[in-house]
Amino acid sequence: MRLEGKIALVTGGGRGIGRAVAFAFAREGASVAVVARTAGEVERVAAGVRGECGVRAMHATCDVSDVESVARAFAVVAETFGRGADILVNNAGIAESAPVTRTDDAHWRRHLAVNLDGTFYCTRAALPAMIERGWGRIINVASIAGKTGAPYIAAYAASKHGVLGLTRSVALEVALKGVTVNAICPGYVDTDMTTHAVEQIEAKTGRTAADALDRIKSMSPQNRLVTPEEVAALALLLASEDGRGITGQAINVDGGSVLF
Ligand code: NDP
């Protein structure tokens, strides 16, 4: 049991990668707090984790782009478990595409607000308790779009590049406090987010869904989607004692599509 006695807070834990992380951590003995905006989804994941793994699990609704909503969720987690989280997984995120000249202010702000501000708000809320205890893990689910650009995702890529800057700076700031801060950079993962990307390609280019999916898969040298469980497995390593020497890193889980 690699996370026995630890409390993990997973944002965007209601589905996709966050859900897989919640289960992976719970199977290793962690108490888990699952937060996102959709109450039914976070409730189902918390109940599933309790049922399958027999650990303590709670859910809370939270919009990570709203600083007050973040403060409320962190307060409920500390109240429920008796202290703040040892492990924070900043996984909540959104991804939409548009040519940059048709990226309106709302699209731009939405991506910065959820993907970057949200990661900052949760990090700032979680760190004091970690520093006080002299142990903590912050794991930011960024993207290979945090390392390289691509057409039609200027807002998303800008927000994820920002997450890497935040990751590296905070990692250095708390390096002597027993807290590690890292980013995971997945390629396309088999989740609703990728399903929506396929739908968008279908709608905008007239390709079939199967063709759009094949094109997405072919962006990876492994010619496949990453699974949420593969991302969760890396999160588990970073969260565990074995990962204590890894900090300030941005690690790709992308089948080799980005080699830096
Ligand atoms: P999903 O769309 O399946 O899940 C996203 C999760 O984030 C949901 O639980 C959603 O819940 C939550 N979320 C979205 N907005 C907010 C918000 N404002 N406040 C709180 N929670 C929010 O996507 P994935 O699981 O695929 O993505 C997870 C992360 O991985 C994201 O950061 C994404 O950018 C990143 N990623 C994904 C890739 C992919 O190919 N799928 C590739 C690279 C990175 P709700 O809507 O209920 O709030």
PDB file of C-alpha atoms and ligand atoms in Angstrom:
ATOM      1  CA  MET A   1       0.000   0.000   0.000  1.00  0.00           C
ATOM      2  CA  ARG A   2       2.013   2.934  -1.274  1.00  0.00           C
ATOM      3  CA  LEU A   3      -0.347   5.729  -0.154  1.00  0.00           C
ATOM      4  CA  GLU A   4      -1.571   4.396   3.188  1.00  0.00           C
ATOM      5  CA  GLY A   5      -2.431   7.274   5.541  1.00  0.00           C
ATOM      6  CA  LYS A   6      -2.362   9.899   2.788  1.00  0.00           C
ATOM      7  CA  ILE A   7      -5.206  12.204   1.777  1.00  0.00           C
ATOM      8  CA  ALA A   8      -5.465  12.960  -1.933  1.00  0.00           C
ATOM      9  CA  LEU A   9      -7.579  15.671  -3.534  1.00  0.00           C
ATOM     10  CA  VAL A  10      -8.264  15.152  -7.235  1.00  0.00           C
ATOM     11  CA  THR A  11      -9.800  17.991  -9.239  1.00  0.00           C
ATOM     12  CA  GLY A  12     -11.829  16.984 -12.258  1.00  0.00           C
ATOM     13  CA  GLY A  13     -12.158  13.602 -10.592  1.00  0.00           C
ATOM     14  CA  GLY A  14     -15.635  12.838 -11.888  1.00  0.00           C
ATOM     15  CA  ARG A  15     -14.570  11.169 -15.121  1.00  0.00           C
ATOM     16  CA  GLY A  16     -11.670  10.463 -17.457  1.00  0.00           C
ATOM     17  CA  ILE A  17      -8.134  10.815 -16.137  1.00  0.00           C
ATOM     18  CA  GLY A  18      -9.192  12.214 -12.749  1.00  0.00           C
ATOM     19  CA  ARG A  19     -11.480   9.253 -12.122  1.00  0.00           C
ATOM     20  CA  ALA A  20      -8.657   6.817 -12.961  1.00  0.00           C
ATOM     21  CA  VAL A  21      -6.313   8.689 -10.599  1.00  0.00           C
ATOM     22  CA  ALA A  22      -8.879   8.577  -7.771  1.00  0.00           C
ATOM     23  CA  PHE A  23      -9.202   4.786  -8.137  1.00  0.00           C
ATOM     24  CA  ALA A  24      -5.449   4.207  -8.531  1.00  0.00           C
ATOM     25  CA  PHE A  25      -4.703   6.182  -5.360  1.00  0.00           C
ATOM     26  CA  ALA A  26      -7.527   4.555  -3.385  1.00  0.00           C
ATOM     27  CA  ARG A  27      -6.280   1.069  -4.362  1.00  0.00           C
ATOM     28  CA  GLU A  28      -2.984   2.061  -2.706  1.00  0.00           C
ATOM     29  CA  GLY A  29      -4.770   3.040   0.510  1.00  0.00           C
ATOM     30  CA  ALA A  30      -5.232   6.812   0.124  1.00  0.00           C
ATOM     31  CA  SER A  31      -8.307   8.643   1.373  1.00  0.00           C
ATOM     32  CA  VAL A  32      -9.673  10.465  -1.633  1.00  0.00           C
ATOM     33  CA  ALA A  33     -11.556  13.739  -2.170  1.00  0.00           C
ATOM     34  CA  VAL A  34     -13.084  13.997  -5.628  1.00  0.00           C
ATOM     35  CA  VAL A  35     -14.088  17.462  -6.835  1.00  0.00           C
ATOM     36  CA  ALA A  36     -15.540  18.920 -10.043  1.00  0.00           C
ATOM     37  CA  ARG A  37     -18.633  20.871 -11.075  1.00  0.00           C
ATOM     38  CA  THR A  38     -20.968  17.965 -11.868  1.00  0.00           C
ATOM     39  CA  ALA A  39     -22.288  16.660  -8.537  1.00  0.00           C
ATOM     40  CA  GLY A  40     -23.584  13.331  -9.898  1.00  0.00           C
ATOM     41  CA  GLU A  41     -20.209  12.375 -11.391  1.00  0.00           C
ATOM     42  CA  VAL A  42     -18.055  13.169  -8.354  1.00  0.00           C
ATOM     43  CA  GLU A  43     -20.585  11.480  -6.096  1.00  0.00           C
ATOM     44  CA  ARG A  44     -20.486   8.297  -8.214  1.00  0.00           C
ATOM     45  CA  VAL A  45     -16.685   8.168  -8.234  1.00  0.00           C
ATOM     46  CA  ALA A  46     -16.451   8.699  -4.454  1.00  0.00           C
ATOM     47  CA  ALA A  47     -19.056   5.979  -3.868  1.00  0.00           C
ATOM     48  CA  GLY A  48     -17.268   3.642  -6.296  1.00  0.00           C
ATOM     49  CA  VAL A  49     -13.925   4.209  -4.594  1.00  0.00           C
ATOM     50  CA  ARG A  50     -15.416   3.521  -1.152  1.00  0.00           C
ATOM     51  CA  GLY A  51     -17.143   0.399  -2.403  1.00  0.00           C
ATOM     52  CA  GLU A  52     -14.213  -1.059  -4.309  1.00  0.00           C
ATOM     53  CA  CYS A  53     -11.284  -0.031  -2.125  1.00  0.00           C
ATOM     54  CA  GLY A  54     -12.792   0.358   1.349  1.00  0.00           C
ATOM     55  CA  VAL A  55     -11.017   3.685   1.888  1.00  0.00           C
ATOM     56  CA  ARG A  56     -12.507   6.983   3.042  1.00  0.00           C
ATOM     57  CA  ALA A  57     -13.736   8.986   0.072  1.00  0.00           C
ATOM     58  CA  MET A  58     -15.705  12.188  -0.246  1.00  0.00           C
ATOM     59  CA  HIS A  59     -16.934  14.409  -3.036  1.00  0.00           C
ATOM     60  CA  ALA A  60     -17.536  18.139  -3.322  1.00  0.00           C
ATOM     61  CA  THR A  61     -18.701  20.342  -6.149  1.00  0.00           C
ATOM     62  CA  CYS A  62     -16.122  22.915  -7.080  1.00  0.00           C
ATOM     63  CA  ASP A  63     -15.415  25.216 -10.001  1.00  0.00           C
ATOM     64  CA  VAL A  64     -11.634  25.541  -9.933  1.00  0.00           C
ATOM     65  CA  SER A  65     -11.789  28.808 -11.872  1.00  0.00           C
ATOM     66  CA  ASP A  66     -13.676  30.422  -8.975  1.00  0.00           C
ATOM     67  CA  VAL A  67     -11.349  31.212  -6.076  1.00  0.00           C
ATOM     68  CA  GLU A  68     -14.184  31.188  -3.530  1.00  0.00           C
ATOM     69  CA  SER A  69     -15.465  27.845  -4.756  1.00  0.00           C
ATOM     70  CA  VAL A  70     -11.925  26.460  -4.351  1.00  0.00           C
ATOM     71  CA  ALA A  71     -11.694  27.840  -0.796  1.00  0.00           C
ATOM     72  CA  ARG A  72     -15.039  26.226   0.091  1.00  0.00           C
ATOM     73  CA  ALA A  73     -14.051  22.843  -1.339  1.00  0.00           C
ATOM     74  CA  PHE A  74     -10.693  22.830   0.459  1.00  0.00           C
ATOM     75  CA  ALA A  75     -12.443  23.760   3.729  1.00  0.00           C
ATOM     76  CA  VAL A  76     -14.905  20.858   3.341  1.00  0.00           C
ATOM     77  CA  VAL A  77     -12.050  18.435   2.628  1.00  0.00           C
ATOM     78  CA  ALA A  78     -10.098  19.584   5.717  1.00  0.00           C
ATOM     79  CA  GLU A  79     -13.250  19.382   7.837  1.00  0.00           C
ATOM     80  CA  THR A  80     -14.149  15.891   6.593  1.00  0.00           C
ATOM     81  CA  PHE A  81     -10.688  14.347   6.895  1.00  0.00           C
ATOM     82  CA  GLY A  82      -9.470  16.413   9.854  1.00  0.00           C
ATOM     83  CA  ARG A  83      -6.626  18.031   7.899  1.00  0.00           C
ATOM     84  CA  GLY A  84      -5.696  19.279   4.462  1.00  0.00           C
ATOM     85  CA  ALA A  85      -4.663  17.087   1.541  1.00  0.00           C
ATOM     86  CA  ASP A  86      -1.186  15.545   1.361  1.00  0.00           C
ATOM     87  CA  ILE A  87      -1.506  15.045  -2.381  1.00  0.00           C
ATOM     88  CA  LEU A  88      -3.140  17.465  -4.817  1.00  0.00           C
ATOM     89  CA  VAL A  89      -3.815  16.411  -8.387  1.00  0.00           C
ATOM     90  CA  ASN A  90      -4.670  19.455 -10.495  1.00  0.00           C
ATOM     91  CA  ASN A  91      -6.414  17.600 -13.269  1.00  0.00           C
ATOM     92  CA  ALA A  92      -9.531  19.691 -14.013  1.00  0.00           C
ATOM     93  CA  GLY A  93      -9.344  21.067 -17.504  1.00  0.00           C
ATOM     94  CA  ILE A  94     -11.166  22.053 -20.653  1.00  0.00           C
ATOM     95  CA  ALA A  95     -10.115  21.942 -24.300  1.00  0.00           C
ATOM     96  CA  GLU A  96     -11.799  23.608 -27.240  1.00  0.00           C
ATOM     97  CA  SER A  97     -10.384  24.445 -30.644  1.00  0.00           C
ATOM     98  CA  ALA A  98     -10.624  27.537 -32.833  1.00  0.00           C
ATOM     99  CA  PRO A  99      -8.376  29.395 -35.263  1.00  0.00           C
ATOM    100  CA  VAL A 100      -6.624  32.153 -33.325  1.00  0.00           C
ATOM    101  CA  THR A 101      -8.391  34.911 -35.268  1.00  0.00           C
ATOM    102  CA  ARG A 102     -11.718  33.374 -34.264  1.00  0.00           C
ATOM    103  CA  THR A 103     -10.702  32.784 -30.657  1.00  0.00           C
ATOM    104  CA  ASP A 104     -12.983  35.237 -28.883  1.00  0.00           C
ATOM    105  CA  ASP A 105     -12.246  36.756 -25.493  1.00  0.00           C
ATOM    106  CA  ALA A 106     -14.562  34.343 -23.713  1.00  0.00           C
ATOM    107  CA  HIS A 107     -12.850  31.275 -25.248  1.00  0.00           C
ATOM    108  CA  TRP A 108      -9.423  32.630 -24.315  1.00  0.00           C
ATOM    109  CA  ARG A 109     -10.437  33.582 -20.757  1.00  0.00           C
ATOM    110  CA  ARG A 110     -12.230  30.251 -20.176  1.00  0.00           C
ATOM    111  CA  HIS A 111      -9.082  28.263 -20.933  1.00  0.00           C
ATOM    112  CA  LEU A 112      -6.817  30.458 -18.831  1.00  0.00           C
ATOM    113  CA  ALA A 113      -9.375  30.522 -16.015  1.00  0.00           C
ATOM    114  CA  VAL A 114      -9.938  26.772 -15.711  1.00  0.00           C
ATOM    115  CA  ASN A 115      -6.608  25.304 -16.796  1.00  0.00           C
ATOM    116  CA  LEU A 116      -4.178  27.864 -15.370  1.00  0.00           C
ATOM    117  CA  ASP A 117      -5.957  29.975 -12.725  1.00  0.00           C
ATOM    118  CA  GLY A 118      -7.590  26.810 -11.365  1.00  0.00           C
ATOM    119  CA  THR A 119      -4.236  25.082 -11.002  1.00  0.00           C
ATOM    120  CA  PHE A 120      -2.813  28.160  -9.272  1.00  0.00           C
ATOM    121  CA  TYR A 121      -5.784  28.587  -6.892  1.00  0.00           C
ATOM    122  CA  CYS A 122      -5.710  24.945  -5.805  1.00  0.00           C
ATOM    123  CA  THR A 123      -1.913  24.913  -5.444  1.00  0.00           C
ATOM    124  CA  ARG A 124      -1.991  28.035  -3.282  1.00  0.00           C
ATOM    125  CA  ALA A 125      -4.777  26.581  -1.147  1.00  0.00           C
ATOM    126  CA  ALA A 126      -3.048  23.224  -0.666  1.00  0.00           C
ATOM    127  CA  LEU A 127       0.565  24.231  -0.036  1.00  0.00           C
ATOM    128  CA  PRO A 128       0.467  25.704   3.504  1.00  0.00           C
ATOM    129  CA  ALA A 129      -0.693  22.422   5.101  1.00  0.00           C
ATOM    130  CA  MET A 130       1.894  20.450   3.090  1.00  0.00           C
ATOM    131  CA  ILE A 131       4.704  22.779   4.094  1.00  0.00           C
ATOM    132  CA  GLU A 132       3.613  22.658   7.728  1.00  0.00           C
ATOM    133  CA  ARG A 133       3.716  18.847   7.710  1.00  0.00           C
ATOM    134  CA  GLY A 134       6.967  18.762   5.727  1.00  0.00           C
ATOM    135  CA  TRP A 135       5.473  16.402   3.125  1.00  0.00           C
ATOM    136  CA  GLY A 136       3.397  17.009   0.044  1.00  0.00           C
ATOM    137  CA  ARG A 137       2.850  16.166  -3.592  1.00  0.00           C
ATOM    138  CA  ILE A 138       1.404  18.406  -6.278  1.00  0.00           C
ATOM    139  CA  ILE A 139       0.753  16.767  -9.620  1.00  0.00           C
ATOM    140  CA  ASN A 140      -0.462  18.953 -12.455  1.00  0.00           C
ATOM    141  CA  VAL A 141      -2.063  17.230 -15.408  1.00  0.00           C
ATOM    142  CA  ALA A 142      -0.827  19.501 -18.185  1.00  0.00           C
ATOM    143  CA  SER A 143      -0.461  18.222 -21.759  1.00  0.00           C
ATOM    144  CA  ILE A 144       2.093  17.851 -24.513  1.00  0.00           C
ATOM    145  CA  ALA A 145       0.367  21.080 -25.624  1.00  0.00           C
ATOM    146  CA  GLY A 146       2.198  22.581 -22.643  1.00  0.00           C
ATOM    147  CA  LYS A 147       5.484  21.888 -24.443  1.00  0.00           C
ATOM    148  CA  THR A 148       4.715  22.411 -28.092  1.00  0.00           C
ATOM    149  CA  GLY A 149       2.171  24.268 -30.182  1.00  0.00           C
ATOM    150  CA  ALA A 150      -0.380  23.056 -32.684  1.00  0.00           C
ATOM    151  CA  PRO A 151      -2.828  24.827 -34.989  1.00  0.00           C
ATOM    152  CA  TYR A 152      -6.248  25.819 -33.590  1.00  0.00           C
ATOM    153  CA  ILE A 153      -5.454  25.356 -29.904  1.00  0.00           C
ATOM    154  CA  ALA A 154      -3.776  28.671 -29.035  1.00  0.00           C
ATOM    155  CA  ALA A 155      -5.776  29.220 -25.840  1.00  0.00           C
ATOM    156  CA  TYR A 156      -5.431  25.629 -24.643  1.00  0.00           C
ATOM    157  CA  ALA A 157      -1.698  25.490 -25.426  1.00  0.00           C
ATOM    158  CA  ALA A 158      -1.068  28.876 -23.790  1.00  0.00           C
ATOM    159  CA  SER A 159      -2.848  27.733 -20.629  1.00  0.00           C
ATOM    160  CA  LYS A 160      -0.891  24.464 -20.487  1.00  0.00           C
ATOM    161  CA  HIS A 161       2.449  26.203 -21.163  1.00  0.00           C
ATOM    162  CA  GLY A 162       1.515  28.377 -18.185  1.00  0.00           C
ATOM    163  CA  VAL A 163       0.946  25.291 -16.051  1.00  0.00           C
ATOM    164  CA  LEU A 164       4.507  24.146 -16.775  1.00  0.00           C
ATOM    165  CA  GLY A 165       5.927  27.524 -15.741  1.00  0.00           C
ATOM    166  CA  LEU A 166       3.926  27.378 -12.536  1.00  0.00           C
ATOM    167  CA  THR A 167       5.031  23.788 -11.898  1.00  0.00           C
ATOM    168  CA  ARG A 168       8.727  24.520 -12.302  1.00  0.00           C
ATOM    169  CA  SER A 169       8.703  27.695 -10.207  1.00  0.00           C
ATOM    170  CA  VAL A 170       6.709  26.266  -7.305  1.00  0.00           C
ATOM    171  CA  ALA A 171       8.844  23.104  -7.344  1.00  0.00           C
ATOM    172  CA  LEU A 172      11.982  25.163  -6.753  1.00  0.00           C
ATOM    173  CA  GLU A 173      10.289  27.296  -4.128  1.00  0.00           C
ATOM    174  CA  VAL A 174       9.318  24.297  -1.962  1.00  0.00           C
ATOM    175  CA  ALA A 175      12.165  21.919  -2.783  1.00  0.00           C
ATOM    176  CA  LEU A 176      13.494  22.010   0.794  1.00  0.00           C
ATOM    177  CA  LYS A 177      10.061  21.576   2.377  1.00  0.00           C
ATOM    178  CA  GLY A 178       9.436  17.930   1.528  1.00  0.00           C
ATOM    179  CA  VAL A 179       7.003  18.891  -1.218  1.00  0.00           C
ATOM    180  CA  THR A 180       7.440  17.848  -4.848  1.00  0.00           C
ATOM    181  CA  VAL A 181       5.649  19.536  -7.751  1.00  0.00           C
ATOM    182  CA  ASN A 182       5.491  17.919 -11.170  1.00  0.00           C
ATOM    183  CA  ALA A 183       3.481  17.965 -14.355  1.00  0.00           C
ATOM    184  CA  ILE A 184       2.259  15.077 -16.449  1.00  0.00           C
ATOM    185  CA  CYS A 185       1.994  15.790 -20.160  1.00  0.00           C
ATOM    186  CA  PRO A 186      -0.305  13.301 -21.858  1.00  0.00           C
ATOM    187  CA  GLY A 187      -0.857  12.985 -25.571  1.00  0.00           C
ATOM    188  CA  TYR A 188      -4.395  12.140 -26.683  1.00  0.00           C
ATOM    189  CA  VAL A 189      -6.090  10.065 -23.986  1.00  0.00           C
ATOM    190  CA  ASP A 190      -9.136   7.847 -24.408  1.00  0.00           C
ATOM    191  CA  THR A 191     -11.625  10.095 -22.549  1.00  0.00           C
ATOM    192  CA  ASP A 192     -14.664  12.278 -23.274  1.00  0.00           C
ATOM    193  CA  MET A 193     -12.289  15.148 -24.089  1.00  0.00           C
ATOM    194  CA  THR A 194     -10.892  13.214 -27.058  1.00  0.00           C
ATOM    195  CA  THR A 195     -14.376  12.104 -28.092  1.00  0.00           C
ATOM    196  CA  HIS A 196     -15.313  15.799 -28.290  1.00  0.00           C
ATOM    197  CA  ALA A 197     -12.172  16.529 -30.305  1.00  0.00           C
ATOM    198  CA  VAL A 198     -13.216  13.812 -32.773  1.00  0.00           C
ATOM    199  CA  GLU A 199     -16.716  15.332 -32.971  1.00  0.00           C
ATOM    200  CA  GLN A 200     -15.254  18.766 -33.631  1.00  0.00           C
ATOM    201  CA  ILE A 201     -13.017  17.471 -36.436  1.00  0.00           C
ATOM    202  CA  GLU A 202     -16.032  15.640 -37.887  1.00  0.00           C
ATOM    203  CA  ALA A 203     -18.181  18.787 -37.762  1.00  0.00           C
ATOM    204  CA  LYS A 204     -15.549  21.168 -39.084  1.00  0.00           C
ATOM    205  CA  THR A 205     -13.887  19.044 -41.778  1.00  0.00           C
ATOM    206  CA  GLY A 206     -16.591  16.621 -42.870  1.00  0.00           C
ATOM    207  CA  ARG A 207     -14.355  13.621 -42.139  1.00  0.00           C
ATOM    208  CA  THR A 208     -15.993  10.554 -40.632  1.00  0.00           C
ATOM    209  CA  ALA A 209     -15.553   9.979 -36.899  1.00  0.00           C
ATOM    210  CA  ALA A 210     -13.475   6.853 -37.640  1.00  0.00           C
ATOM    211  CA  ASP A 211     -11.169   8.813 -39.950  1.00  0.00           C
ATOM    212  CA  ALA A 212     -10.833  11.650 -37.423  1.00  0.00           C
ATOM    213  CA  LEU A 213      -9.944   9.160 -34.689  1.00  0.00           C
ATOM    214  CA  ASP A 214      -7.404   7.432 -36.929  1.00  0.00           C
ATOM    215  CA  ARG A 215      -5.758  10.789 -37.602  1.00  0.00           C
ATOM    216  CA  ILE A 216      -5.563  11.554 -33.890  1.00  0.00           C
ATOM    217  CA  LYS A 217      -4.070   8.121 -33.176  1.00  0.00           C
ATOM    218  CA  SER A 218      -1.530   8.551 -35.960  1.00  0.00           C
ATOM    219  CA  MET A 219      -0.093  11.623 -34.197  1.00  0.00           C
ATOM    220  CA  SER A 220       1.464   9.133 -31.785  1.00  0.00           C
ATOM    221  CA  PRO A 221       4.358   6.959 -32.998  1.00  0.00           C
ATOM    222  CA  GLN A 222       2.561   4.159 -31.143  1.00  0.00           C
ATOM    223  CA  ASN A 223      -0.512   4.874 -33.307  1.00  0.00           C
ATOM    224  CA  ARG A 224      -2.939   4.677 -30.394  1.00  0.00           C
ATOM    225  CA  LEU A 225      -4.610   6.665 -27.640  1.00  0.00           C
ATOM    226  CA  VAL A 226      -3.121   6.671 -24.165  1.00  0.00           C
ATOM    227  CA  THR A 227      -5.409   5.154 -21.513  1.00  0.00           C
ATOM    228  CA  PRO A 228      -6.449   7.100 -18.388  1.00  0.00           C
ATOM    229  CA  GLU A 229      -4.907   4.279 -16.331  1.00  0.00           C
ATOM    230  CA  GLU A 230      -1.483   4.886 -17.906  1.00  0.00           C
ATOM    231  CA  VAL A 231      -1.642   8.523 -16.804  1.00  0.00           C
ATOM    232  CA  ALA A 232      -2.814   7.446 -13.347  1.00  0.00           C
ATOM    233  CA  ALA A 233       0.123   5.026 -13.050  1.00  0.00           C
ATOM    234  CA  LEU A 234       2.584   7.898 -13.481  1.00  0.00           C
ATOM    235  CA  ALA A 235       0.602  10.043 -11.036  1.00  0.00           C
ATOM    236  CA  LEU A 236       0.896   7.200  -8.529  1.00  0.00           C
ATOM    237  CA  LEU A 237       4.675   7.046  -8.911  1.00  0.00           C
ATOM    238  CA  LEU A 238       4.940  10.821  -8.429  1.00  0.00           C
ATOM    239  CA  ALA A 239       2.650  10.675  -5.387  1.00  0.00           C
ATOM    240  CA  SER A 240       4.497   7.804  -3.724  1.00  0.00           C
ATOM    241  CA  GLU A 241       7.644   7.741  -1.628  1.00  0.00           C
ATOM    242  CA  ASP A 242       9.481   6.286  -4.648  1.00  0.00           C
ATOM    243  CA  GLY A 243       8.874   9.585  -6.449  1.00  0.00           C
ATOM    244  CA  ARG A 244      10.432  11.810  -3.808  1.00  0.00           C
ATOM    245  CA  GLY A 245      13.461  12.696  -5.933  1.00  0.00           C
ATOM    246  CA  ILE A 246      11.392  13.791  -8.913  1.00  0.00           C
ATOM    247  CA  THR A 247      10.423  17.449  -8.828  1.00  0.00           C
ATOM    248  CA  GLY A 248      10.004  20.315 -11.270  1.00  0.00           C
ATOM    249  CA  GLN A 249       9.567  17.838 -14.120  1.00  0.00           C
ATOM    250  CA  ALA A 250       7.096  17.696 -16.972  1.00  0.00           C
ATOM    251  CA  ILE A 251       6.848  14.048 -18.009  1.00  0.00           C
ATOM    252  CA  ASN A 252       5.224  12.980 -21.258  1.00  0.00           C
ATOM    253  CA  VAL A 253       2.852  10.028 -21.505  1.00  0.00           C
ATOM    254  CA  ASP A 254       2.280  10.267 -25.228  1.00  0.00           C
ATOM    255  CA  GLY A 255       3.669   7.248 -27.040  1.00  0.00           C
ATOM    256  CA  GLY A 256       6.698   9.254 -28.112  1.00  0.00           C
ATOM    257  CA  SER A 257       5.061  12.092 -30.042  1.00  0.00           C
ATOM    258  CA  VAL A 258       7.054  14.793 -28.231  1.00  0.00           C
ATOM    259  CA  LEU A 259      10.680  13.986 -27.440  1.00  0.00           C
ATOM    260  CA  PHE A 260      11.523  16.768 -24.962  1.00  0.00           C
TER     261      PHE A 260
HETATM  262  P1  NDP B   1     -12.642  15.044 -19.288  1.00  0.00           P
HETATM  263  O1  NDP B   1     -13.390  16.065 -20.054  1.00  0.00           O
HETATM  264  O2  NDP B   1     -13.060  13.613 -19.390  1.00  0.00           O
HETATM  265  O3  NDP B   1     -12.665  15.434 -17.737  1.00  0.00           O
HETATM  266  C1  NDP B   1     -12.368  16.735 -17.333  1.00  0.00           C
HETATM  267  C2  NDP B   1     -12.646  16.857 -15.852  1.00  0.00           C
HETATM  268  O4  NDP B   1     -12.378  18.209 -15.460  1.00  0.00           O
HETATM  269  C3  NDP B   1     -14.109  16.581 -15.528  1.00  0.00           C
HETATM  270  O5  NDP B   1     -14.216  15.907 -14.301  1.00  0.00           O
HETATM  271  C4  NDP B   1     -14.694  17.976 -15.422  1.00  0.00           C
HETATM  272  O6  NDP B   1     -15.828  17.955 -14.587  1.00  0.00           O
HETATM  273  C5  NDP B   1     -13.517  18.722 -14.801  1.00  0.00           C
HETATM  274  N1  NDP B   1     -13.622  20.158 -14.966  1.00  0.00           N
HETATM  275  C6  NDP B   1     -13.713  20.875 -16.120  1.00  0.00           C
HETATM  276  N2  NDP B   1     -13.841  22.182 -15.851  1.00  0.00           N
HETATM  277  C7  NDP B   1     -13.822  22.297 -14.488  1.00  0.00           C
HETATM  278  C8  NDP B   1     -13.924  23.382 -13.588  1.00  0.00           C
HETATM  279  N3  NDP B   1     -14.082  24.646 -14.022  1.00  0.00           N
HETATM  280  N4  NDP B   1     -13.861  23.147 -12.272  1.00  0.00           N
HETATM  281  C9  NDP B   1     -13.713  21.880 -11.805  1.00  0.00           C
HETATM  282  N5  NDP B   1     -13.623  20.805 -12.601  1.00  0.00           N
HETATM  283  C10 NDP B   1     -13.684  21.015 -13.932  1.00  0.00           C
HETATM  284  O7  NDP B   1     -11.137  15.224 -19.677  1.00  0.00           O
HETATM  285  P2  NDP B   1      -9.808  14.356 -19.416  1.00  0.00           P
HETATM  286  O8  NDP B   1      -9.999  13.414 -18.306  1.00  0.00           O
HETATM  287  O9  NDP B   1      -9.359  13.870 -20.715  1.00  0.00           O
HETATM  288  O10 NDP B   1      -8.818  15.550 -18.991  1.00  0.00           O
HETATM  289  C11 NDP B   1      -8.263  15.698 -17.719  1.00  0.00           C
HETATM  290  C12 NDP B   1      -7.044  16.600 -17.840  1.00  0.00           C
HETATM  291  O11 NDP B   1      -6.106  16.001 -18.719  1.00  0.00           O
HETATM  292  C13 NDP B   1      -7.323  17.990 -18.393  1.00  0.00           C
HETATM  293  O12 NDP B   1      -6.589  18.952 -17.694  1.00  0.00           O
HETATM  294  C14 NDP B   1      -6.848  17.891 -19.823  1.00  0.00           C
HETATM  295  O13 NDP B   1      -6.460  19.146 -20.352  1.00  0.00           O
HETATM  296  C15 NDP B   1      -5.682  16.949 -19.674  1.00  0.00           C
HETATM  297  N6  NDP B   1      -5.306  16.272 -20.900  1.00  0.00           N
HETATM  298  C16 NDP B   1      -6.210  15.488 -21.573  1.00  0.00           C
HETATM  299  C17 NDP B   1      -5.858  14.902 -22.770  1.00  0.00           C
HETATM  300  C18 NDP B   1      -6.816  14.063 -23.551  1.00  0.00           C
HETATM  301  O14 NDP B   1      -6.479  13.698 -24.688  1.00  0.00           O
HETATM  302  N7  NDP B   1      -7.979  13.695 -23.035  1.00  0.00           N
HETATM  303  C19 NDP B   1      -4.512  15.089 -23.336  1.00  0.00           C
HETATM  304  C20 NDP B   1      -3.640  15.914 -22.544  1.00  0.00           C
HETATM  305  C21 NDP B   1      -4.042  16.481 -21.379  1.00  0.00           C
HETATM  306  P3  NDP B   1     -17.037  19.005 -14.674  1.00  0.00           P
HETATM  307  O15 NDP B   1     -17.267  19.294 -16.127  1.00  0.00           O
HETATM  308  O16 NDP B   1     -18.127  18.275 -13.991  1.00  0.00           O
HETATM  309  O17 NDP B   1     -16.581  20.194 -13.886  1.00  0.00           O
END
